[in-house]
XYZ file of C-alpha atoms in Angstrom:
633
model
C -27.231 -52.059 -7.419
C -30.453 -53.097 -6.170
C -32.036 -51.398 -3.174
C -32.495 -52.617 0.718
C -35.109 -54.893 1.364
C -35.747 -56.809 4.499
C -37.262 -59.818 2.595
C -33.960 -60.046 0.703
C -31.238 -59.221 3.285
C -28.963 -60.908 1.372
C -29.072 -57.320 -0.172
C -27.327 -55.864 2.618
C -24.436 -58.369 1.752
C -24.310 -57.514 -1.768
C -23.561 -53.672 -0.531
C -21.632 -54.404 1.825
C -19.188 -57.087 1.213
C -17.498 -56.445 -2.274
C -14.693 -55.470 0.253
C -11.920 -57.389 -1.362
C -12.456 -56.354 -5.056
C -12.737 -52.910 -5.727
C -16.766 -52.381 -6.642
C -17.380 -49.319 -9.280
C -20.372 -47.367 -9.672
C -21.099 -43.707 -11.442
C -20.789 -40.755 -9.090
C -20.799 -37.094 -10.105
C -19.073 -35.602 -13.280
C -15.888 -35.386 -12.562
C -14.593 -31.783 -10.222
C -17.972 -31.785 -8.675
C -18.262 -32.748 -4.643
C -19.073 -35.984 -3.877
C -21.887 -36.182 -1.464
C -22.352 -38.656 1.183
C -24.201 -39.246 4.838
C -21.827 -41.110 7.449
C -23.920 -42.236 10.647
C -22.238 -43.870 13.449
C -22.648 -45.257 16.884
C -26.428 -46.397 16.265
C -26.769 -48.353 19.675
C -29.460 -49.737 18.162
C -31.528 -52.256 20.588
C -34.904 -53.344 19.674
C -37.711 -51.122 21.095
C -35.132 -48.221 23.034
C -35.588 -45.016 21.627
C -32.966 -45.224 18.645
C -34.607 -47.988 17.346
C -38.031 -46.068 17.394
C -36.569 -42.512 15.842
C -34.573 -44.495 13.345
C -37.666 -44.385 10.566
C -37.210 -40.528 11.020
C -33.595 -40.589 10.667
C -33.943 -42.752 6.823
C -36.338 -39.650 5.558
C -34.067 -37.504 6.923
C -31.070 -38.676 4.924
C -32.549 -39.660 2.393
C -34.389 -35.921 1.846
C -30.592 -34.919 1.615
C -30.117 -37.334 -1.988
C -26.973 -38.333 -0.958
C -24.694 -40.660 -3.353
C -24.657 -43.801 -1.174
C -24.344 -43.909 2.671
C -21.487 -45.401 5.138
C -22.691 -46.736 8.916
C -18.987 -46.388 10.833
C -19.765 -49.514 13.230
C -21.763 -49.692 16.927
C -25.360 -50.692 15.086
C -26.244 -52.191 18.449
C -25.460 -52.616 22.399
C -24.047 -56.050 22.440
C -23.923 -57.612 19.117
C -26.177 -60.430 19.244
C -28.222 -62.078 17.458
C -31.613 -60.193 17.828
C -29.849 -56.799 17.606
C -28.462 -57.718 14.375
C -31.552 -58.702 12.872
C -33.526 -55.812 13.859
C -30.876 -53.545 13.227
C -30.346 -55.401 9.273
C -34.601 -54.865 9.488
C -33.846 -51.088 9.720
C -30.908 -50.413 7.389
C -33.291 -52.225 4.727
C -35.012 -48.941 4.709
C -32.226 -47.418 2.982
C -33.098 -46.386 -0.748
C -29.841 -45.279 -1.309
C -26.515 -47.565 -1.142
C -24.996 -48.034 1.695
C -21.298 -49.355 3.716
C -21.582 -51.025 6.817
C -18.200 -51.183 9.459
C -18.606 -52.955 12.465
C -17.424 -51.291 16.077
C -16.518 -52.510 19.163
C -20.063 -53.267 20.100
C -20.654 -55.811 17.350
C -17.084 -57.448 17.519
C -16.529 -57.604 21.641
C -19.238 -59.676 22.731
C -20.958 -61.186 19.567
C -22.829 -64.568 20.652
C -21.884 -66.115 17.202
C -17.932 -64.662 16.848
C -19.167 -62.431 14.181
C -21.211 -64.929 12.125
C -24.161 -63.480 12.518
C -23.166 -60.017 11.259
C -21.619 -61.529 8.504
C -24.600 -63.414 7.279
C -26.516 -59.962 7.252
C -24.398 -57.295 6.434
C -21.303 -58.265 4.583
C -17.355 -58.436 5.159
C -16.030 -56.021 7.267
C -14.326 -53.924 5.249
C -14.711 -51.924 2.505
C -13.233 -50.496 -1.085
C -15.866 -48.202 -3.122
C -14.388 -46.682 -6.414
C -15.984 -43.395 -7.354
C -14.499 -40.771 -10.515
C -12.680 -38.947 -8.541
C -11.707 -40.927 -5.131
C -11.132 -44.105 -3.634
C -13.009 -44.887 -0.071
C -11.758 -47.804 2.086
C -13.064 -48.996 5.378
C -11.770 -51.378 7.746
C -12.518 -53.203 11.274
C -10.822 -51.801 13.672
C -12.113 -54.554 16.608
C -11.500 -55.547 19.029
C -12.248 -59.253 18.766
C -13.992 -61.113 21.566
C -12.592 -59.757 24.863
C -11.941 -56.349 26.221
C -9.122 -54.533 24.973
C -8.091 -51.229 22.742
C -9.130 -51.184 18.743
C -6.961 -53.350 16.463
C -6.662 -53.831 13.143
C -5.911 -57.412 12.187
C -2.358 -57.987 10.856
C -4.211 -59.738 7.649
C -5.978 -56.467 7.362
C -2.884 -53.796 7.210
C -1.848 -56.587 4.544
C -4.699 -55.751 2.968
C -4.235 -52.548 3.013
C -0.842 -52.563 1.721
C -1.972 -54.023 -1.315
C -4.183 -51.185 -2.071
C -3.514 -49.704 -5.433
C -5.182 -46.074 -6.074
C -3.914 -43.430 -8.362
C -7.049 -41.055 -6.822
C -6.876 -39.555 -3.476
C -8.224 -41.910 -0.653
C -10.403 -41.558 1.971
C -10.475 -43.648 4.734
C -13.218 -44.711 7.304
C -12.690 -46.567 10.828
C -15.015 -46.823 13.553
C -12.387 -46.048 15.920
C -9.948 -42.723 14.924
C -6.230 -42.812 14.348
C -5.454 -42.261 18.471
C -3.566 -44.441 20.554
C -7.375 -45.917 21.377
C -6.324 -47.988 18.550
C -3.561 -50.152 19.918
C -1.501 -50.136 16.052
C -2.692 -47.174 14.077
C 0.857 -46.289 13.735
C 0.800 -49.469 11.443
C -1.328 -47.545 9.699
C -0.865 -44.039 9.252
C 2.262 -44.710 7.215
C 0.361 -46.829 4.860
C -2.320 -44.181 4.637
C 0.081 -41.695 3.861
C 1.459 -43.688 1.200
C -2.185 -44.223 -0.585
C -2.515 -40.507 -0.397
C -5.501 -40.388 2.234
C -6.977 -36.655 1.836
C -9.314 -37.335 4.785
C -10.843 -39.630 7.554
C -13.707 -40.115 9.133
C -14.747 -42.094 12.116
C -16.777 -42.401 14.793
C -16.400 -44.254 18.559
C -15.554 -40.954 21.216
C -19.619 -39.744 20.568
C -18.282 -36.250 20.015
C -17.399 -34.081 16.941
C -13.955 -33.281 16.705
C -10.842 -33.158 14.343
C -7.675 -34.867 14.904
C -4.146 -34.425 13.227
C -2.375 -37.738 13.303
C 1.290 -38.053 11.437
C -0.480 -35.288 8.968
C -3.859 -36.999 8.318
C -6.933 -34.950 9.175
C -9.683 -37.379 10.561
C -13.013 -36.128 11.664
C -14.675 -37.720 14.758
C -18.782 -37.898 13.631
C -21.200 -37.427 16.108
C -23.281 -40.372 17.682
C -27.087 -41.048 16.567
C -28.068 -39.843 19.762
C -25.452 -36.827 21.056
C -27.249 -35.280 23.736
C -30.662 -35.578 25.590
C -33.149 -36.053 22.644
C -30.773 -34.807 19.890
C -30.535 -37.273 17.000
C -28.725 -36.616 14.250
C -26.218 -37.279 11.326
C -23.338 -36.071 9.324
C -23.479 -34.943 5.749
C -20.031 -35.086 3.903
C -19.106 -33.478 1.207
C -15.421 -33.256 -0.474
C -13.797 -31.804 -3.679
C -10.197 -31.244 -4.397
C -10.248 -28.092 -2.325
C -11.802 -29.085 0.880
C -13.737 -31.820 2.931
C -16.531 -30.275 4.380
C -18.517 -32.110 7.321
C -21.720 -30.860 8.608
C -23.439 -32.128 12.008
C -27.466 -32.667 11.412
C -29.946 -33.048 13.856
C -33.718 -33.571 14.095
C -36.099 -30.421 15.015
C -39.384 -31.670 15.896
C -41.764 -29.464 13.510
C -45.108 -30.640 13.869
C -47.556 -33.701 15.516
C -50.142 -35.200 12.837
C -52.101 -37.899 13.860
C -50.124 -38.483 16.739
C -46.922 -38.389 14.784
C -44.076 -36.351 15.274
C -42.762 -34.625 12.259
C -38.880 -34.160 12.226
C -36.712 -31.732 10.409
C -33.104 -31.768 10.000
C -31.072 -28.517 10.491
C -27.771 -27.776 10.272
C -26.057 -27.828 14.270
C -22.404 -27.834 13.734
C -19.578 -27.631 10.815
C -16.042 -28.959 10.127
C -13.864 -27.483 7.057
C -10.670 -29.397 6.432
C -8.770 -27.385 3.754
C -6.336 -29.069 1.913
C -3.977 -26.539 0.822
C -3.738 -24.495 3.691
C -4.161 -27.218 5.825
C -5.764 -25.253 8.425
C -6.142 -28.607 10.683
C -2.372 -28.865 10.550
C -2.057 -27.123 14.096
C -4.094 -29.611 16.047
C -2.641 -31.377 18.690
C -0.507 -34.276 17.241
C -1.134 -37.673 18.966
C 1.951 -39.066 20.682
C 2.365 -42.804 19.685
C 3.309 -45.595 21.881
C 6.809 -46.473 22.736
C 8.769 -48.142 20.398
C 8.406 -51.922 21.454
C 11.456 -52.837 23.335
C 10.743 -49.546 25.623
C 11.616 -50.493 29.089
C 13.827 -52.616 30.954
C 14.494 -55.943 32.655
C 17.053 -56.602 35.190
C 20.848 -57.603 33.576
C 20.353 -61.319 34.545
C 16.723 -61.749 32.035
C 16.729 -62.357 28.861
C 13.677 -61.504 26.405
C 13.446 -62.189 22.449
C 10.564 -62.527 19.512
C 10.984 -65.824 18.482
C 7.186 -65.848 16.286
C 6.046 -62.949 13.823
C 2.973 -64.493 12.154
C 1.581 -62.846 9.117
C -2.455 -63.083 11.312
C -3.241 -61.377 13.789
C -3.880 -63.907 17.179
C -7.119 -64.207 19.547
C -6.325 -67.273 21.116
C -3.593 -67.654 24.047
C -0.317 -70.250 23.412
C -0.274 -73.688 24.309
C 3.120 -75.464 24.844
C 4.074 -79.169 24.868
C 7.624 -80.466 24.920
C 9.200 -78.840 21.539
C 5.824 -78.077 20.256
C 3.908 -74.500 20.951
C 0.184 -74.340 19.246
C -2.408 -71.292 19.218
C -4.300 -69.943 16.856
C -4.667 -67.225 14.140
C -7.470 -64.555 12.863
C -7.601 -66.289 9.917
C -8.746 -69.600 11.335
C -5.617 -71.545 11.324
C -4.559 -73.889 14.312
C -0.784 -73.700 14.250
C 1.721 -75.883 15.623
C 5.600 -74.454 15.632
C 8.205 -76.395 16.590
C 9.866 -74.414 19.972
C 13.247 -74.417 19.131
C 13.703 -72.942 15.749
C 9.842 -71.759 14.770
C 9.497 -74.008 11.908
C 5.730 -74.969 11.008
C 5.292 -78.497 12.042
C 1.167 -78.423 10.910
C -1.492 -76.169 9.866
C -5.083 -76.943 10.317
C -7.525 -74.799 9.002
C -11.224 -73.893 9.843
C -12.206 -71.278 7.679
C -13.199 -69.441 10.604
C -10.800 -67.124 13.178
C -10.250 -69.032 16.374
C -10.602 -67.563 19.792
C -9.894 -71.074 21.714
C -6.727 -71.481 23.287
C -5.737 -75.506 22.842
C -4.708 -77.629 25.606
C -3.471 -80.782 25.161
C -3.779 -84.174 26.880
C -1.259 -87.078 26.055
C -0.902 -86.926 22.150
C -4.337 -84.893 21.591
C -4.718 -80.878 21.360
C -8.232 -79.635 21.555
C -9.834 -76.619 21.161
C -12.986 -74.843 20.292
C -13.940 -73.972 16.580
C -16.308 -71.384 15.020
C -17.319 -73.703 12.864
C -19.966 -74.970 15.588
C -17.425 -77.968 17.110
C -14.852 -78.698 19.709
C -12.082 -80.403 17.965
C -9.388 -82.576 18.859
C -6.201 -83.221 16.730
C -3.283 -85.603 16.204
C -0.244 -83.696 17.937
C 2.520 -84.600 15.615
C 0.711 -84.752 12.155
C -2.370 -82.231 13.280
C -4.678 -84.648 11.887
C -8.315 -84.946 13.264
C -8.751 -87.560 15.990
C -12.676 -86.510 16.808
C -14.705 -83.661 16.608
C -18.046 -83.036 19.209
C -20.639 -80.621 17.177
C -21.953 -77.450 19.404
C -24.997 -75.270 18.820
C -23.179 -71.789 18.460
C -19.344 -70.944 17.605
C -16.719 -72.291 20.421
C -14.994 -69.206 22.086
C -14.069 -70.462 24.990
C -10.867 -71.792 26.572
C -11.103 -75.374 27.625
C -9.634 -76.923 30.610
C -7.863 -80.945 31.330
C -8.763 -81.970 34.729
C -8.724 -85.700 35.708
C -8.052 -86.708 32.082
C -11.283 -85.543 31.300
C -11.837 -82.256 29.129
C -14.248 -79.456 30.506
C -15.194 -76.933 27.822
C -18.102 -74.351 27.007
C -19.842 -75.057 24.254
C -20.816 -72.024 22.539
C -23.910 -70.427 23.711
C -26.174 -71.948 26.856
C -24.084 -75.425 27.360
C -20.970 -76.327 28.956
C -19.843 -80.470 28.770
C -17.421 -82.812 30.059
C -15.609 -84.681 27.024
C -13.834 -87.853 27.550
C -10.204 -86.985 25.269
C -9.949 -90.325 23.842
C -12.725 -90.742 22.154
C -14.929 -87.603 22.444
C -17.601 -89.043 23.873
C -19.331 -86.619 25.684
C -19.695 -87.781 29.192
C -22.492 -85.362 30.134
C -23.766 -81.594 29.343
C -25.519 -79.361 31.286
C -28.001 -76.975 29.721
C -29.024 -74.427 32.563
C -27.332 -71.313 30.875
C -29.484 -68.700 29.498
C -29.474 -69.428 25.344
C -27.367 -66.888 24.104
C -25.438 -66.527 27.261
C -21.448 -66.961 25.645
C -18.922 -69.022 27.697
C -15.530 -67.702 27.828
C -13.451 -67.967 30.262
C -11.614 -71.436 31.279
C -13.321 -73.466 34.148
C -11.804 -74.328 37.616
C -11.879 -78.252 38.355
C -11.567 -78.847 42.084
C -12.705 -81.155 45.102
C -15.627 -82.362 42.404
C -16.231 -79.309 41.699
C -16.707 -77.540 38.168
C -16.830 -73.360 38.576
C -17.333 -71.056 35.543
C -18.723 -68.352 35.130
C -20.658 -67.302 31.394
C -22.140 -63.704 29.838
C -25.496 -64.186 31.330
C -24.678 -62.424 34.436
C -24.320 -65.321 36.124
C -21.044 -68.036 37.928
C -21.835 -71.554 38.037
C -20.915 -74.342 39.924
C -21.806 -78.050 38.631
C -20.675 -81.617 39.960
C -18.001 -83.069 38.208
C -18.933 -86.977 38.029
C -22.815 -85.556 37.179
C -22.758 -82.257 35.628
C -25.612 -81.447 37.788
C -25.934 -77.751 38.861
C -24.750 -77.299 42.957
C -25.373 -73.478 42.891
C -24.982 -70.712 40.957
C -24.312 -67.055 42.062
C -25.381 -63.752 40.785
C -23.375 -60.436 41.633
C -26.641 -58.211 41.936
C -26.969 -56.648 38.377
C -29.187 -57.664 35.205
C -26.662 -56.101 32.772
C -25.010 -59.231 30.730
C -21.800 -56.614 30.216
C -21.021 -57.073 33.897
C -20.867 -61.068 33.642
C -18.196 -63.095 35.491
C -17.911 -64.557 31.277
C -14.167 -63.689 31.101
C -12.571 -65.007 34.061
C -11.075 -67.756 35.503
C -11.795 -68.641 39.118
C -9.613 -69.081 42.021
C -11.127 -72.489 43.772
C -9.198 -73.582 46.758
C -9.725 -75.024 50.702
C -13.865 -74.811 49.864
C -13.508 -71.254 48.571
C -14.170 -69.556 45.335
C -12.274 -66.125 44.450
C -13.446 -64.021 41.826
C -13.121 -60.917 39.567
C -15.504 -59.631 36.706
C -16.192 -56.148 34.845
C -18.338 -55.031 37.917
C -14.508 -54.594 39.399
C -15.518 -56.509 42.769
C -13.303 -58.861 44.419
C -15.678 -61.483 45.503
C -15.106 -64.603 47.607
C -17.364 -67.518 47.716
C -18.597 -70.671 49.772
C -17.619 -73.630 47.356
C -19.913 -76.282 48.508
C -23.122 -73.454 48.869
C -22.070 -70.352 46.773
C -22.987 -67.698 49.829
C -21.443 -65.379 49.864
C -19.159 -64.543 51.929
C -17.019 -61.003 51.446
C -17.209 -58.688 48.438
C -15.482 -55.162 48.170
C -14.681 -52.822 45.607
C -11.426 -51.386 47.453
C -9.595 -52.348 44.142
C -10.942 -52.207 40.552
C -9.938 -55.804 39.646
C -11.239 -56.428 36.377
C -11.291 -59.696 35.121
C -7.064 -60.830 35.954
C -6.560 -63.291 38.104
C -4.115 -65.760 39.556
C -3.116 -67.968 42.264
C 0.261 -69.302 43.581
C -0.432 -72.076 45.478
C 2.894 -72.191 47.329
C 3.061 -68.801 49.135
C -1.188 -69.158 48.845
C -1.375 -65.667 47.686
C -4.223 -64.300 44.771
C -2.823 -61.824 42.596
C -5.261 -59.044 40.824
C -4.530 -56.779 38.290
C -6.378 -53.442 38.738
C -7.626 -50.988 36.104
C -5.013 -48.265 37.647
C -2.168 -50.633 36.430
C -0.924 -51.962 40.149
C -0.664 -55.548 41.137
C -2.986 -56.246 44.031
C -1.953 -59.514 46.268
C -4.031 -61.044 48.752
C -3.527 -63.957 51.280
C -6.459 -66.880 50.522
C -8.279 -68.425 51.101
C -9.808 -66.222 53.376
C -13.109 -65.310 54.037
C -12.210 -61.274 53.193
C -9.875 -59.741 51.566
C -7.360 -58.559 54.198
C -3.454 -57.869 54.804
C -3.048 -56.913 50.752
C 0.138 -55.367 49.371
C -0.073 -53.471 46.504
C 2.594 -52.878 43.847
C 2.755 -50.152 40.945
C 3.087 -51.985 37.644
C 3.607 -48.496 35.770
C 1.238 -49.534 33.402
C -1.253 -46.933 33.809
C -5.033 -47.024 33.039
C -5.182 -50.612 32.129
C -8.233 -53.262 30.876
C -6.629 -56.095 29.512
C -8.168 -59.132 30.634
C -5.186 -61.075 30.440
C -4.525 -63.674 33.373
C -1.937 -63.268 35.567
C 0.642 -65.937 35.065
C 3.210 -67.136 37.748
C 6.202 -69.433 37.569
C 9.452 -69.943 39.345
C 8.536 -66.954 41.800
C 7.783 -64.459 39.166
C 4.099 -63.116 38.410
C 3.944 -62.223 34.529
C 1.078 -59.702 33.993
C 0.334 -58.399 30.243
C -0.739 -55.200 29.525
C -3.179 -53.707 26.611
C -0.810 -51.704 25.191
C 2.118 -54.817 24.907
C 3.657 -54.419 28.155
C 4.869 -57.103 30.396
C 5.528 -56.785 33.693
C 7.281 -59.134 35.841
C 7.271 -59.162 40.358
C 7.669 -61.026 42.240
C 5.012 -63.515 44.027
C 6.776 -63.907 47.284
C 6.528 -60.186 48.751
C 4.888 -58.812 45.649
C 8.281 -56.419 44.324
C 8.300 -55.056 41.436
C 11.470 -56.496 39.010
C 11.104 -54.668 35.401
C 9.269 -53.972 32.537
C 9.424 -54.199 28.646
C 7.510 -53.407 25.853
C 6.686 -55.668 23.473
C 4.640 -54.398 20.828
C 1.281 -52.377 20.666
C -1.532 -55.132 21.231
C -2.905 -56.364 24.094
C -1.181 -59.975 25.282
C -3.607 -62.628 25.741
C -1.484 -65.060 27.269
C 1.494 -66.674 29.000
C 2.904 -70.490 28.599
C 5.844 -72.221 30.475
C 8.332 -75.028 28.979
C 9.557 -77.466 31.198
C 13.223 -75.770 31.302
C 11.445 -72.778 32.829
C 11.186 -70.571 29.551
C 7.939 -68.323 29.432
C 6.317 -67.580 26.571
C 4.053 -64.622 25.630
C 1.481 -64.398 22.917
C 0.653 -60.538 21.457
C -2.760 -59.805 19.533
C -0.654 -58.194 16.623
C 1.003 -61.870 16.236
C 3.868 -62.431 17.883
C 5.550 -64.450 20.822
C 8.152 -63.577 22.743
C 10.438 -65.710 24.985
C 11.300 -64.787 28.681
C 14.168 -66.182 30.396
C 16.687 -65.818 33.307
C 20.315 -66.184 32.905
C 22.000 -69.048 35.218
């Protein structure tokens, strides 16, 4: 295998993205310990002060001559662009071969849906073959929007199909805890492999969990304390997995350079036949799905089990329900019975959720386009090419079609033709749309991860205002949310867990409290003119508006618990449906805000809801499945 160069980061690839094949290489004679350096948790942002030690950190591991190397995911702060390629620049300095896993930082917020890190560093997962073991890594996610780890449904596929007749090891970026919605999917798999030992990063700490009988160490971040860098040094035989914390000691200054070494700070032993890690405190999974109840006179059923894991909400029209998959397939079922009425594939996993106007669904692509397909034969009708990946969810208003386009443009699309009827360009470059607009009075509000909400003219596309909540950190960006806009007032939510209410026509504002920590779920019923929030303690917050405050609120216990799904509220026929991260769905009720029942309906977080015409609700799961809700007459 050739070695890391930055002038050839195509490299990095090579060592990085044999993931579906196994790839063999020599490692010791066989009985002796294999020997290998895990990092993890870089946080790696060009010019902070893991970016600047990280030179230290390569001699370091390097000094130890370690077999190859394995980075267990969050090389950088956000995932974008830059970060990548500086962080790519510094992994180059490896000698020695190394395995790069994506964590949540990379795959939450990534400007390019993951392209980017692709390009540089490979698939994201793993298989590496030595004599005497077989290591496999996978992406544990999430993918685009706040929620707990998953592993895509293609992946535990993957994994299934696994065949080793040496002991595994596994590596995640997130551990085998109920931080990872479906690592019960998992474990049994992992027990069937014959997985000695896991490592993993995430929780910054070093620490050993027992989960269904698998010992997994938690490695230490790059930076673990105030100044203290550091890295782990594995080593494993048939006997035992040792682990071994390292950190740098400054030694010396020469020429105004500090001279590092590593020493030993803290240990880990996992013995395999006495199993001394056996006693650790087991992990209690989540509920079975099905946990909880619903009153006697609602009715709730799976009616879709895809074989892909879904980032995109549901879409329904008539007989016809369309959303689509991880592995970049926009489906259309047929309601009724589930039968696949079209596939159409982008090579790409889709984050869009489709709407559809007359005989057209459209959507945004990651292959740099809005699309816009035949309903009944999912042909293509037009296509309108975008700078960046399409995450966003688009929105029909005035048989026009409002979407973000990527990165740093949003545009107004006429449906029949795909003309684009203007774009506005005002968003910072790399600042991602999300969220769906709100289309009212001539009025176009969204809101995009460059800290900032917008609000454009409809007929022009010319910018009317645009609002900033006070902070400069993109991660607290109104970029996942869809606005409330009624009677010349704006209503809003974001991660800085502010209700906020806006002037339409001048964006002042107006009121802003913090009473509640609303994330980014939000809804309106326009009947009993109530806003509904969904707060990070699991209640149901509901609020009379417009208003110019937030006043007169009930609030209602969803028994959810601690809860960041930034799934929308959904109401119809007097119920509010509010999805959970952990596959929960509540139902209350939207005229006096009562709480009616709760079931569990898998172990992902639900991204959406949908209603038919004959009052039938539909809910979309991460781990790929849809479930029907309905009342008995």
């Amino acid at each position: 295998m050739r070695t890391l160069n930055y002038n050839k980061i195509s490299t990095i690839k090579y060592a990085a993205c044999i993931f579906i094949l196994s790839f063999w290489f020599s490692a010791s004679a066989f009985g002796e310990d294999l020997k290998f350096i895990l990092l993890t948790d870089l946080h790696i942002t060009p010019g902070n002060n893991q970016d600047k030690i990280f030179p230290d950190i390569i001699k370091a591991v390097e000094d130890m001559n370690p077999e190859f190397i394995i980075i267990a995911g969050d090389l950088t702060n956000q995932g974008n662009n830059i970060e990548l390629e500086n962080v790519a620049k510094r992994l180059s300095g490896f000698k020695k071969k190394i395995y790069v896993l994506p964590g949540n930082h990379e795959t939450t917020w990534s400007e390019s849906a993951g392209k980017t890190y692709k390009q540089l560093l490979g698939d994201d997962r793993f298989v590496v073959e030595t004599k005497d073991y077989t290591l496999c890594g996978i992406n544990t996610g999430p993918f685009m929007r706040m929620s707990d780890g998953h592993v895509k449904a293609e992946d535990i596929i993957w994994l299934k199909s696994l065949k080793s007749e040496k002991p595994v090891i596994f590596i995640s970026h997130y551990p085998l805890n109920d931080g990872l919605g479906n690592f019960t999917s998992l474990t049994p798999i992992l027990k069937n492999l014959n997985t000695k030992v896991a490592f993993c990063g995430h929780e910054h700490r070093f620490y050993l969990y027992n989960t269904d009988s698998i010992p997994q160490i938690v490695c230490n971040a790059l930076l673990s304390g105030e100044n203290e860098w550091g890295f782990s040094l594995i080593t494993i035989n048939e006997n035992e997995a040792k682990c071994k914390y390292f950190t740098l000691n400054k030694e010396d200054n020469l020429n105004g350079k500090d001279i590092y070494k590593s020493v030993a700070k803290d240990s880990m032993v996992i013995d395999f036949e006495t199993k001394n890690w056996a006693k650790n405190t087991g992990l209690t999974p989540y509920p079975e799905q099905n946990g909880g109840a619903l009153p006697e006179n609602w009715s709730h059923e799976m009616v879709i089990k895809e074989e892909a894991s879904l980032f995109t909400g549901i879409c329904i029209d008539d007989n016809k329900m369309m959303y689509g998959t991880s592995d970049g397939r926009m489906i259309c079922r047929n309601i009724d019975n589930g039968n696949l009425i079209w596939s159409y594939p982008t090579g790409h996993p889709l984050y869009s959720t489709p709407v559809v106007w007359k005989n057209i669904v459209m959507f945004g692509s990651c292959r740099n386009e809005v699309v816009a397909l035949d309903i009944n034969s999912g042909k293509k009708v037009w296509s309108v090419p975008t700078k960046a990946p399409v995450t966003s969810d688009p929105a029909i208003a005035n048989n026009k079609l409002f979407i973000g386009a990527g990165t740093g443009r949003f545009m107004k699309i006429n449906p029949k033709n795909g003309k684009v009827e203007w774009s506005f360009d005002g968003i910072r470059e790399n600042g991602r749309l999300q969220g769906a607009p709100a289309i009212k009075d001539g009025h176009v509000v969204f809101g995009a991860w460059d800290t900032y909400l917008y609000c454009l003219n409809e007929k022009t596309g010319e910018l009317i205002w645009k609002w900033n909540n006070g902070k400069t950190v993109d991660l607290y960006s109104p970029g996942n949310v869809v606005p409330v806009v009624t009677d010349n007032r704006v209503l809003l939510v974001a991660p800085d867990r502010y209700f906020t209410i806006l002037d339409l026509k001048t964006g002042n504002q107006l009121s802003r409290t913090k009473k509640y920590t609303i994330r980014e779920s939000l809804a309106y019923d326009e009947k009993t003119k109530h806003a509904f929030g969904k707060t990070m303690d699991g209640e149901l917050v509901c609020v009379p508006f417009p208003s110019d405050s937030v006043y007169n609120e009930s609030v209602v216990d969803m028994k959810m618990g601690y809860e960041h799904n930034p799934c929308m509220a959904f109401i119809s026929d007097g119920i509010v449906y509010s999805g959970s991260r952990k596959g929960e769905i509540v139902l209350t009720t939207s005229k006096d805000n009562q709480f009616v029942g709760i079931v569990k309906c898998g172990n992902s977080s639900v991204l959406n809801f949908a209603r038919r015409k004959n009052g039938e609700v539909f809910a979309l799961l991460t781990e790929g499945t849809i479930w029907k809700f309905s009342k008995k007459k």
